[in-house]
Coordinates of C-alpha atoms in Angstrom, one line a residue:
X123 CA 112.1 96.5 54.0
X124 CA 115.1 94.4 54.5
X125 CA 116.4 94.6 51.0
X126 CA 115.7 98.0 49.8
X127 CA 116.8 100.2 53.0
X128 CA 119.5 102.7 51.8
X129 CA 122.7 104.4 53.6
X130 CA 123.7 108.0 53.5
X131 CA 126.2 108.1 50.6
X132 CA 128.8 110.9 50.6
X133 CA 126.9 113.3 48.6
X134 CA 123.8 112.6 51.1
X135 CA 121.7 110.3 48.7
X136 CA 120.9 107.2 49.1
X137 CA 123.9 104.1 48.9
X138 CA 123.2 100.7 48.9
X139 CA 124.1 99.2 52.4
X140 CA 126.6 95.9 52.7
X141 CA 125.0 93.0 51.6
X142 CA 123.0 90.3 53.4
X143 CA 121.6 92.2 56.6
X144 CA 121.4 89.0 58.3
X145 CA 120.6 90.9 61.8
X146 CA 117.7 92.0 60.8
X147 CA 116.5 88.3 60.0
X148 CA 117.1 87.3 63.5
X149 CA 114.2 87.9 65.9
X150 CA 116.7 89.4 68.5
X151 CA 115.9 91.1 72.2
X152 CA 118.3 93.6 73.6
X153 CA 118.5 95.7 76.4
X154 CA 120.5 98.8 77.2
X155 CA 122.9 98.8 80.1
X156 CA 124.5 101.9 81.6
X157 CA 128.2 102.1 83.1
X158 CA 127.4 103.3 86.3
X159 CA 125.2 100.1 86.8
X160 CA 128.0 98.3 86.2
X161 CA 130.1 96.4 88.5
X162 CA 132.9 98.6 88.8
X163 CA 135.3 98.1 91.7
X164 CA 135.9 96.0 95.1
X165 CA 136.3 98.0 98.7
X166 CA 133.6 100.3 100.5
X167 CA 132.7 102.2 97.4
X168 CA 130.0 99.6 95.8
X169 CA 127.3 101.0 97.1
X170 CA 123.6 101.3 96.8
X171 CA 122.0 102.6 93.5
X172 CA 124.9 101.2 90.9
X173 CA 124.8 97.9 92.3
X174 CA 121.0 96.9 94.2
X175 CA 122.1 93.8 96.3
X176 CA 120.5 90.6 93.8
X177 CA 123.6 91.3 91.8
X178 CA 125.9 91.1 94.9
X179 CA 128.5 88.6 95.1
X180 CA 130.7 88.5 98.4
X181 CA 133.3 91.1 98.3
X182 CA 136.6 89.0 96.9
X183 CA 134.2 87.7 94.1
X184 CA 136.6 88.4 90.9
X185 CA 135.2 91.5 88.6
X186 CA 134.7 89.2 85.8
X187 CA 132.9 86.9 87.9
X188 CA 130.7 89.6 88.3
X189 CA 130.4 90.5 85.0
X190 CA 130.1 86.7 83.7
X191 CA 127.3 86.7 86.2
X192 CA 125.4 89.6 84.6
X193 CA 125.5 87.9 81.2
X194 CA 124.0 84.9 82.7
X195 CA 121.1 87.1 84.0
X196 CA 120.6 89.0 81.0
X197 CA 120.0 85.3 79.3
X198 CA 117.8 84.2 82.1
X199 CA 115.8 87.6 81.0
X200 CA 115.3 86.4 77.8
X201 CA 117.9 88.4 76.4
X202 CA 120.2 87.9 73.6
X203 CA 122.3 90.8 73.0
X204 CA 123.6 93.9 75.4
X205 CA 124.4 97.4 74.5
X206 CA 126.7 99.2 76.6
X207 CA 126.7 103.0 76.7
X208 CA 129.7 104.8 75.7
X209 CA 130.1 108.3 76.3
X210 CA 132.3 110.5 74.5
X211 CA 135.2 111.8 76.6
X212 CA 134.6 109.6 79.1
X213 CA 135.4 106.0 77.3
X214 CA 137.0 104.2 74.8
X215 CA 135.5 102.0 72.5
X216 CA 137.0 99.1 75.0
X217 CA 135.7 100.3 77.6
X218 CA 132.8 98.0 79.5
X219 CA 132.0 96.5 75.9
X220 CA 135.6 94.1 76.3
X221 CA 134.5 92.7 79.6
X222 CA 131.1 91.9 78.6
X223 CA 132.4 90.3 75.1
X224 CA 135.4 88.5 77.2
X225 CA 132.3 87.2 79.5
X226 CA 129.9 86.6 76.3
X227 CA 132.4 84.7 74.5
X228 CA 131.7 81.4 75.8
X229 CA 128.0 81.5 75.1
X230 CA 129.5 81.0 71.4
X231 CA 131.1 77.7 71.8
X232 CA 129.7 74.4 71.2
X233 CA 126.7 73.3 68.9
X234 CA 124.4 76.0 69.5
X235 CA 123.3 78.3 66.7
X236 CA 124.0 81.8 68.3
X237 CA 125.2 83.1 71.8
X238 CA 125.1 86.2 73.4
X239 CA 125.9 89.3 71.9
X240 CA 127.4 92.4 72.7
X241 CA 127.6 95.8 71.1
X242 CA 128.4 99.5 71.9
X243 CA 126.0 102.2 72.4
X244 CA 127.6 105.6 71.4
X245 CA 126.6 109.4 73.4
X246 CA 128.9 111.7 71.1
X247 CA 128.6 114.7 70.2
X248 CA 131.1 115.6 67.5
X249 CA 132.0 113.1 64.2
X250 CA 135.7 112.9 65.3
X251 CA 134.8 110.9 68.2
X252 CA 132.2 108.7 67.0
X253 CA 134.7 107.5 64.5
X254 CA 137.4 106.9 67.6
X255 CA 134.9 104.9 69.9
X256 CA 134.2 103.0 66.7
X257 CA 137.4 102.2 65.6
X258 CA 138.7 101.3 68.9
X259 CA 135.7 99.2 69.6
X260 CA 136.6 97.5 66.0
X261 CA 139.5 96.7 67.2
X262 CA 138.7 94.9 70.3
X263 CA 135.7 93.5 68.5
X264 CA 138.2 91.0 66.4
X265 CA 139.0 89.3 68.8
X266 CA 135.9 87.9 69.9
X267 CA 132.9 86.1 68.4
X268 CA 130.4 87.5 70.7
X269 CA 130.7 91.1 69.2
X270 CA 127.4 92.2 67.2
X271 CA 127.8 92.0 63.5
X272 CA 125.2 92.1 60.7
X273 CA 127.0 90.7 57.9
X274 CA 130.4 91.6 58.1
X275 CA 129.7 94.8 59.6
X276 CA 129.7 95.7 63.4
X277 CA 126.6 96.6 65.2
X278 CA 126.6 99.9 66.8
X279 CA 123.9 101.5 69.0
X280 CA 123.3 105.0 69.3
X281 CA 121.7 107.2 72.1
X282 CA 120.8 110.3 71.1
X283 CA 121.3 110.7 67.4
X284 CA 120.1 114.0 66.6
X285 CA 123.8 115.1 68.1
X286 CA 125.3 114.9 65.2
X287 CA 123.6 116.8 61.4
X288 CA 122.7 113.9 59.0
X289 CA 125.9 115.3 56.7
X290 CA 127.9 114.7 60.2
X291 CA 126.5 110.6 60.3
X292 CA 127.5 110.6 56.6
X293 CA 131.1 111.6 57.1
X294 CA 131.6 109.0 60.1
X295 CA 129.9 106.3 57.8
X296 CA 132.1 107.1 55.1
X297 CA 135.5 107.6 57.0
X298 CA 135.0 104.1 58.6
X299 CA 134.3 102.6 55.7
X300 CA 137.6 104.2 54.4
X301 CA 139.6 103.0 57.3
X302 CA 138.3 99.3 56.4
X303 CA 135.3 99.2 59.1
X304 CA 131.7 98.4 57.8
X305 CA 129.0 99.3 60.1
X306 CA 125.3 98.6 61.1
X307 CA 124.1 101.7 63.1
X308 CA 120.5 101.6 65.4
X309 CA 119.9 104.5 66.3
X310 CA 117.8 106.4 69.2
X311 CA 116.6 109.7 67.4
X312 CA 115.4 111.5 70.8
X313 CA 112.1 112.3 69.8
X314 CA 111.3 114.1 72.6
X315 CA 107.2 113.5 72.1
X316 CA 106.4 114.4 75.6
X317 CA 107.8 117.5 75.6
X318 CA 105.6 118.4 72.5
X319 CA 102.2 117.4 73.5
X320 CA 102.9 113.0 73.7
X321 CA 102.9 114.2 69.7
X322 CA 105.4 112.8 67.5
X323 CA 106.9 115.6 65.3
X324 CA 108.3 114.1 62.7
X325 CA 109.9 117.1 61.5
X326 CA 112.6 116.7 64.1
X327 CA 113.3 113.0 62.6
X328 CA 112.4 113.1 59.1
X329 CA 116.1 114.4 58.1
X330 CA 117.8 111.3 59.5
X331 CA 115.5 108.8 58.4
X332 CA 118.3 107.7 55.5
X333 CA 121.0 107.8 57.5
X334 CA 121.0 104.4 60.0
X335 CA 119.8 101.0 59.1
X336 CA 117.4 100.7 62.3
X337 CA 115.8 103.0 64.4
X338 CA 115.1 102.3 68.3
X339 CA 112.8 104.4 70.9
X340 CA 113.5 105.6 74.4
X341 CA 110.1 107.6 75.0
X342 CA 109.0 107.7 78.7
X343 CA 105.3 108.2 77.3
X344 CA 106.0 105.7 75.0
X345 CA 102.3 104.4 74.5
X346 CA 101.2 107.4 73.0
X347 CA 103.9 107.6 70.0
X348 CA 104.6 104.4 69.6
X349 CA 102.1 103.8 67.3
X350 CA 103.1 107.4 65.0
X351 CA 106.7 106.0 65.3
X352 CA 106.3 102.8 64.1
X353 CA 104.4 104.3 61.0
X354 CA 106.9 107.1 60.2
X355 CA 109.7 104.1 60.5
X356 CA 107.8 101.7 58.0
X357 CA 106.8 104.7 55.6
X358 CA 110.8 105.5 55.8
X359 CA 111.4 101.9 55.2
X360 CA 113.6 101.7 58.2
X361 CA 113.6 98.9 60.4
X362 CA 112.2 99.3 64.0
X363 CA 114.7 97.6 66.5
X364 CA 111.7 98.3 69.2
X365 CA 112.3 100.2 73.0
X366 CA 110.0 99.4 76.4
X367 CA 109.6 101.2 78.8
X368 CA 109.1 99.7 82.5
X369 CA 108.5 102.5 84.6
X370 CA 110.8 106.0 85.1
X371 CA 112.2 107.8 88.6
X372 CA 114.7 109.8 88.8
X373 CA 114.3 110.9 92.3
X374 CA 115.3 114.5 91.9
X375 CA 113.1 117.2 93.0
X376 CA 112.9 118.1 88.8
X377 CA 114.5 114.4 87.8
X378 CA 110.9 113.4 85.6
X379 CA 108.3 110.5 86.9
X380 CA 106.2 107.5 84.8
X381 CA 104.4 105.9 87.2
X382 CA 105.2 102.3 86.9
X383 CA 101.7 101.1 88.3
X384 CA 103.1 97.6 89.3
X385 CA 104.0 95.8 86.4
X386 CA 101.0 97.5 84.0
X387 CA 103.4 100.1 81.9
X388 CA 105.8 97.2 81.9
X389 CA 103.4 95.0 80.8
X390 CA 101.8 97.4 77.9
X391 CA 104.9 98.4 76.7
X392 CA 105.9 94.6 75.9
X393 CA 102.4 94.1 74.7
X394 CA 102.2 96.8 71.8
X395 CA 105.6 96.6 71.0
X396 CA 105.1 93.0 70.0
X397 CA 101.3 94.2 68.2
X398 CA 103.9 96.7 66.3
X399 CA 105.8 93.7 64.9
X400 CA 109.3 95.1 65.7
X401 CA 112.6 93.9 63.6
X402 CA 113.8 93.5 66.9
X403 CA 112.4 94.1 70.7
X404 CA 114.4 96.4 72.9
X405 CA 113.8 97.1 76.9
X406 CA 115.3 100.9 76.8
X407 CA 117.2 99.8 80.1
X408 CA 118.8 96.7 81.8
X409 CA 120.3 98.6 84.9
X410 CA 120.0 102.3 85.4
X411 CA 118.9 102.8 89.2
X412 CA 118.9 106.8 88.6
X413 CA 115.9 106.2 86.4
X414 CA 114.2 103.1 88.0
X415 CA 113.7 102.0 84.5
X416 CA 115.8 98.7 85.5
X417 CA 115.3 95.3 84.2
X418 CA 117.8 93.5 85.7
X419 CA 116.7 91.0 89.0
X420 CA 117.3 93.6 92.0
X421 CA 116.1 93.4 96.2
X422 CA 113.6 95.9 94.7
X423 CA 112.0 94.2 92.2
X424 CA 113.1 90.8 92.8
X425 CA 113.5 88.9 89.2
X426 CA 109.7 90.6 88.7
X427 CA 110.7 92.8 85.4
X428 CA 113.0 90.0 84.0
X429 CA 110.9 87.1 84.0
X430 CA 107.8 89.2 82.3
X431 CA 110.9 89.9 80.2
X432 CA 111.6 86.7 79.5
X433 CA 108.0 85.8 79.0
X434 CA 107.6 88.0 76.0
X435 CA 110.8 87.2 74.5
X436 CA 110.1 83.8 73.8
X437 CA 106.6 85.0 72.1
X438 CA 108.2 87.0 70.6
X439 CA 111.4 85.0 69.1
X440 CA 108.8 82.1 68.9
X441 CA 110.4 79.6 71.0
X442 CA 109.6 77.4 74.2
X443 CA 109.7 79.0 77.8
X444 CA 112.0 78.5 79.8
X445 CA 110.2 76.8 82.4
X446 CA 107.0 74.7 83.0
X447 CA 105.8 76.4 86.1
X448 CA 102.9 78.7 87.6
X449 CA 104.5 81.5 89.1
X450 CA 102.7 83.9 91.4
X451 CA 104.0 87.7 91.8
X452 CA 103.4 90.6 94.1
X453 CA 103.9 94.1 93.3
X454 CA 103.2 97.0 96.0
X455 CA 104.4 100.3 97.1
X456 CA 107.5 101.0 99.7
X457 CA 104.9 103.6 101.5
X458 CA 101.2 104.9 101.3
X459 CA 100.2 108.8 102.5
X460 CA 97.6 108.0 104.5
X461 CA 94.1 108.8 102.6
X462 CA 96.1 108.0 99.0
X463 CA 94.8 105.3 97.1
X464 CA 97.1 101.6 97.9
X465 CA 97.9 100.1 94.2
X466 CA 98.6 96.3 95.0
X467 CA 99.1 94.0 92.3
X468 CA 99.1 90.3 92.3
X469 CA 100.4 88.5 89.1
X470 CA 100.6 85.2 87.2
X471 CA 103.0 84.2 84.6
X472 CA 101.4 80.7 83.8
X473 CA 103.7 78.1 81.8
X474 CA 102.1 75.8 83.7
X475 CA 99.6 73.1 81.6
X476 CA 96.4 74.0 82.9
X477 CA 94.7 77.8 83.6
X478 CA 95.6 79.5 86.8
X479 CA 93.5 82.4 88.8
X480 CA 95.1 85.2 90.9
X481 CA 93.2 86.6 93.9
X482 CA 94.8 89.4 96.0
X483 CA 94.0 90.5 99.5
X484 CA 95.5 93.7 101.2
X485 CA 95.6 92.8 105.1
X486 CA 96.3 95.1 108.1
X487 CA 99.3 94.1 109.9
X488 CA 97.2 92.2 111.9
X489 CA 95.7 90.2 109.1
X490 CA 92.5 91.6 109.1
X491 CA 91.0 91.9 105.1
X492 CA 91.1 95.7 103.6
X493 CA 90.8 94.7 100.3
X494 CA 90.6 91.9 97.6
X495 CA 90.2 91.0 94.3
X496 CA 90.1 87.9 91.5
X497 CA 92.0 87.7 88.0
X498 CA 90.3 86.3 85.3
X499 CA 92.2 82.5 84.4
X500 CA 95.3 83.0 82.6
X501 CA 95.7 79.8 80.2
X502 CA 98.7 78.2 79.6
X503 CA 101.0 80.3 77.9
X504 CA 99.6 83.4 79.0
X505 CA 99.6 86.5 81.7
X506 CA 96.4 88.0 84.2
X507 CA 96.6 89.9 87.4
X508 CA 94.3 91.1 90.0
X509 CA 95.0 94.5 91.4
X510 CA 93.1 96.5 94.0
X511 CA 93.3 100.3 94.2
X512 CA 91.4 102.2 96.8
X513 CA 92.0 104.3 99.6
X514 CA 92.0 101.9 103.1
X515 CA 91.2 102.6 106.6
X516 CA 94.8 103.2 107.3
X517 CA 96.6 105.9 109.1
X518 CA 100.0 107.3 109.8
X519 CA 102.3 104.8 112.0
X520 CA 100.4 101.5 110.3
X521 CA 101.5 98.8 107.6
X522 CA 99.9 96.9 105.5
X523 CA 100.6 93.8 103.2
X524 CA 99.5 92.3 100.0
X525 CA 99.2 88.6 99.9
X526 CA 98.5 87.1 96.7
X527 CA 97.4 82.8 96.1
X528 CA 97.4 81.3 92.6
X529 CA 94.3 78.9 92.3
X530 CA 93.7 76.2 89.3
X531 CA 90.9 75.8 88.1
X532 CA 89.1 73.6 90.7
X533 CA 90.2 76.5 93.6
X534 CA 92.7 74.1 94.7
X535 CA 96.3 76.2 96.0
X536 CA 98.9 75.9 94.4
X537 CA 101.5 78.7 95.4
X538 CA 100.8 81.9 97.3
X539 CA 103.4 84.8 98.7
X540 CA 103.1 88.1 100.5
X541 CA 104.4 91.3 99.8
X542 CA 107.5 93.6 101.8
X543 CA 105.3 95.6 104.6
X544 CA 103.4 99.2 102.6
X545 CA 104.3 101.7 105.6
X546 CA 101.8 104.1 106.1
X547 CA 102.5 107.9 107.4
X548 CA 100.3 110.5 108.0
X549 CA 100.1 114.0 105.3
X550 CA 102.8 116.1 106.1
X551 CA 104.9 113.5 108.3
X552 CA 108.6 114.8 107.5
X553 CA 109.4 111.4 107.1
X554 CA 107.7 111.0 103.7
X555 CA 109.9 110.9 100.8
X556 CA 110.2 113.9 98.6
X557 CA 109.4 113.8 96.0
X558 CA 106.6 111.9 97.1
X559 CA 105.9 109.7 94.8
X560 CA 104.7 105.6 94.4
X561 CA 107.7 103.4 94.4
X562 CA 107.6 100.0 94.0
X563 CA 108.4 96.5 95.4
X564 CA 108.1 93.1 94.1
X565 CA 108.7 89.9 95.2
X566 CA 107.7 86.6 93.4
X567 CA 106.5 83.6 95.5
X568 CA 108.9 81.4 94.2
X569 CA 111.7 84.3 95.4
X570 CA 110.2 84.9 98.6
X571 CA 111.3 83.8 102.1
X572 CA 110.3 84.3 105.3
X573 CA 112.1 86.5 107.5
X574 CA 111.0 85.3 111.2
X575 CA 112.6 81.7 110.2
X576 CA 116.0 83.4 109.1
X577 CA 116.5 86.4 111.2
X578 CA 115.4 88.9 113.6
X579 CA 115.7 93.0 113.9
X580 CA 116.4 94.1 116.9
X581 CA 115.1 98.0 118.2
X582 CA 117.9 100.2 119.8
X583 CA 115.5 100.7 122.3
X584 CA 115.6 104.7 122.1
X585 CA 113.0 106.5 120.1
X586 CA 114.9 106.8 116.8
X587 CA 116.4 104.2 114.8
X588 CA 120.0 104.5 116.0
X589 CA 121.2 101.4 117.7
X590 CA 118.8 99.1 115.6
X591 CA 120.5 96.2 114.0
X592 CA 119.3 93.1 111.7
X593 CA 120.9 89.8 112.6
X594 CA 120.7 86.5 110.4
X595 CA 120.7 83.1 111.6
X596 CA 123.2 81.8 109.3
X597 CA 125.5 84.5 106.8
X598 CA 123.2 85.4 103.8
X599 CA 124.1 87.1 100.6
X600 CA 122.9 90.6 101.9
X601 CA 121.7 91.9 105.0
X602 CA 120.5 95.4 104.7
X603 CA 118.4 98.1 106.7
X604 CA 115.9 100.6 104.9
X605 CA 114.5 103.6 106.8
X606 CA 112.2 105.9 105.1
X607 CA 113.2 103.8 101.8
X608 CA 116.5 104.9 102.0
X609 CA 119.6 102.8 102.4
X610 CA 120.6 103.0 106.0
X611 CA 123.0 99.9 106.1
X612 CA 124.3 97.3 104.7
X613 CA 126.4 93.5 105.0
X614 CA 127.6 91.8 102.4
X615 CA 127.8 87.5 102.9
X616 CA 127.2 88.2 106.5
X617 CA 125.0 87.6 109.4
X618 CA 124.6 91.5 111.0
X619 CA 124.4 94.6 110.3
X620 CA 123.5 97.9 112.3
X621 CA 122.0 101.1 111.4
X622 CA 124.3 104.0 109.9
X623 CA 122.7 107.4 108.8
X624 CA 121.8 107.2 105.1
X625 CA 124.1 108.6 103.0
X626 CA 123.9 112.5 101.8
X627 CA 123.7 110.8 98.0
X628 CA 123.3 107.6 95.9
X629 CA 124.4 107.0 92.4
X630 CA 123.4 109.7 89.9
X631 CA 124.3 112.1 92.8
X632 CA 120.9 111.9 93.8
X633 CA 120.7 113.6 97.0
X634 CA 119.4 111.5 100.0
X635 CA 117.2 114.0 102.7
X636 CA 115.3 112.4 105.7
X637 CA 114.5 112.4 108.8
X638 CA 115.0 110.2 112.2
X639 CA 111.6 109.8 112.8
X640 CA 109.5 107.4 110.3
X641 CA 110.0 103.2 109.6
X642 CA 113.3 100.9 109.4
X643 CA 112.8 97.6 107.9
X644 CA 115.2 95.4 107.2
X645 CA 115.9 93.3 103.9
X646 CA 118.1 90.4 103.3
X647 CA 118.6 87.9 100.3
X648 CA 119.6 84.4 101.0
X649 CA 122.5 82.9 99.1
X650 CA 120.0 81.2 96.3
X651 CA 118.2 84.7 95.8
X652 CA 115.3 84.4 97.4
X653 CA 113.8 87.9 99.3
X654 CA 112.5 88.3 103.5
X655 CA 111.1 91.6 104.7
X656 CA 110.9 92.4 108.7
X657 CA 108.1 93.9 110.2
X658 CA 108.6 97.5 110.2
X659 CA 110.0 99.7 113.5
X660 CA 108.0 102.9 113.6
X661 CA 109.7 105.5 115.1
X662 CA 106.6 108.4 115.9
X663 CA 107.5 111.9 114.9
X664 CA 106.9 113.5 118.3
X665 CA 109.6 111.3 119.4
X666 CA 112.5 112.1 117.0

């Protein structure tokens, strides 16, 4: 496939592309990464939503400390290689890309084979400035080792391909080529499946098919085409650069919704992407919390999504993991409607030498047993969890947690970790979200912490949340306050915080609606990363 995939030529046949495609030799795994996720600016501004408080740093920590920092996760995630979304009238081809390759740089020095690499990924809409990002990025690119190249041609992503005709992709090809810049273009051909039955209509994509020497997919019901998509790609003889999907939520009245069941989509995605034998293995984002379909280690997810990640990287690049350990996970909702069915899930990623067994148990807050329920062993190498979904005697004004214990094979302990508390409200509460739909935490045991041992949250005493404040022993990374899910609060390397109203909108201008009434928990993360939830403060609805 390699040596026989063709290039638009200027009268729309086939060309033969540079020689040597070397990037398509390397088993690579990217990620995309969106600008608003991006650590932008110091001051009052960096706020929930673009930056989740895992990726904090205290406030004078230099922005390309920051960024430096984000590199370092994305390599901890198995990564090697970023795409950074450009969007036409809106960027430069500098833009985002020049901090990340300034950061990436370094990975490149020393004995090591290959570091970290960066690319751009363009959203244009007219030839003219697909060329201009290009050539501006080109630019920038030569000064730094880091920058994507296939040969002697840059890598460049694309979002949304079918904004431009085929003829249109020719002409930038051609007038970069002109100006001296060779290029190696991946491109996301918006096939739009569920909108058309979770059918692939390859009608739509057929025309482009000659045009780009890799194709990637960003499908939210990416299970169901991924198989058609892979075929129409080989039968094209174009190379499949891969594209998983973790879970999708715009929280928008109309914004679209994937249920991430825990890790399960996350996990299937990985799973029959690598069956697919992709060129390369994509996760379709690193960072975007509009969507939810973040990788990246957040206080939501803990570093749950990016060390699966990392997991199936090295399977799939063939190499050792990173670690030796047995690592126990816990995945459960923010809230539960009272007579809904609870999804828990325990997880195992064993590295460890010898087979490991998960068994889950959903408590009352009390402790008392709801629920329960045993993995099968996960050998060495491998991946098993135990879930439980059913609906629980539980009603509105309760929590509940999931505790999850890893077992070898003899039953003997060997780590264990509970979940952040699943708040329950009663149907038609006006203190449950809307939309109302399952959202997720995480926490992994070796992330977890206790929050009794490092702080307390004090009640205002009244019979809404106002005067309620979280106070830490000793300063911690991030101290923050949650009511009804929403941000309602935060500190930054400090040791209090109190309760503000949540704000009218997060990133995405997502608009923020609640109601006095309801739960406030509080949330911090400890210096070295590790996660504590409170016990929830209900505050009744007749009272508010």
């Amino acid at each position: 496939m390699v040596g026989t995939t063709a290039s638009c030529s200027d009268a729309g046949g086939p060309a033969p592309k540079i020689p040597a495609p070397s990037a398509l030799e390397r088993r690579e795994v990217w990620a995309h990464a969106v600008p608003q996720g991006l650590p932008l600016a110091d001051g009052d501004d960096v706020a929930y939503g673009s930056e989740r408080p895992l990726s904090f740093a205290p406030r004078d920590t230099p922005y390309d400390t920051l960024v430096a920092d984000q590199v370092d996760q994305a390599r901890a995630a198995g990564l090697t290689g970023m795409q950074i979304l450009l969007l036409e009238g809106v960027n430069s081809g500098g833009d985002f890309v020049g901090d990340w390759m300034t950061a990436a740089d370094r990975t490149w020095e020393g004995p090591q084979p290959r570091g970290f690499s960066v690319a751009p990924c363009l959203l244009v809409s007219s030839p003219r400035s697909a060329r201009e990002l290009v050539e501006q990025y080109a630019e920038a690119a030569a000064r730094h080792p880091s920058a994507a190249r296939s040969g002697s041609a840059l890598v460049v992503w694309i979002y949304n391909a079918r904004s431009l005709t085929p003829e249109q992709w020719d002409s930038v090809r051609t007038g970069l080529r002109e100006g001296g810049t060779e290029v190696f273009l991946v491109a996301e051909l918006t096939t739009q499946a569920s909108q058309h039955g979770d059918r692939l209509d390859t009608s739509v994509v057929d025309p482009y098919a000659r045009c780009f020497d890799a194709v990637w997919l960003f499908e939210d019901k990416e299970t169901q085409v991924l198989e058609d998509f892979t075929a129409w790609a080989a039968d094209k003889g174009v190379p499949f650069a891969g594209g998983s999907l973790p879970g999708y939520d715009r929280e928008t009245s109309h914004g679209g919704y994937v249920d991430a069941r825990g890790t399960e989509l996350w996990r299937a995605h990985l799973e029959k992407q690598l069956a697919a034998n992709p060129t390369w293995l994509t996760a379709v984002t690193w960072n975007d919390a509009v969507e939810h379909t973040s990788v990246q280690p957040t206080s939501d997810w803990g570093t749950t999504r990016a060390d699966l990640l990392a997991h199936y990287s090295a399977v799939f690049r063939g190499v050792g993991q990173a670690d030796g350990d047995s690592r126990a996970y816990v995945t459960t909702p923010q809230y539960l409607v009272a007579g809904q069915e609870l999804l828990a899930e325990g997880l195992a990623i064993n590295h460890g030498s010898t087979p490991v067994t998960v068994h889950l148990r959903v408590t009352s807050a009390g402790g008392r047993v709801l629920a329960e329920s045993t993995s099968r062993p996960a050998g060495p190498g491998s991946v098993t969890t135990a879930a439980v979904e059913e609906a629980l005697p539980l009603k509105g004004g309760d929590h509940a947690f999931a505790v999850v214990e890893l077992l070898d094979e003899s039953g003997r302990h060997l780590s264990s970790t509970r979940s952040a508390p699943v708040v329950v409200l009663d149907a038609g509460d006006p203190a449950v979200p809307t939309p109302d739909r399952r959202r997720y935490y995480s926490v992994s045991s070796h992330g977890a912490a206790d929050f009794a041992a490092l702080a307390e949250l004090q009640h205002g005493g009244g019979p809404n949340p106002s005067g309620t404040r979280g106070k830490s022993k000793d300063s911690v990374r991030c101290l923050e306050l949650l009511h009804n899910t929403w941000p309602a609060g935060l500190a930054l390397d400090a040791a209090e915080v109190a309760y503000t109203n949540p704000p009218a909108k997060i990133v995405g201008d997502q608009q923020v609606t609640t109601v006095r009434s309801g739960f406030t928990v509080a949330r911090l993360v400890t210096h070295e990363g590790k996660i504590a939830y409170s016990p929830p403060v209900h505050h009744p609805a007749s009272a508010r």
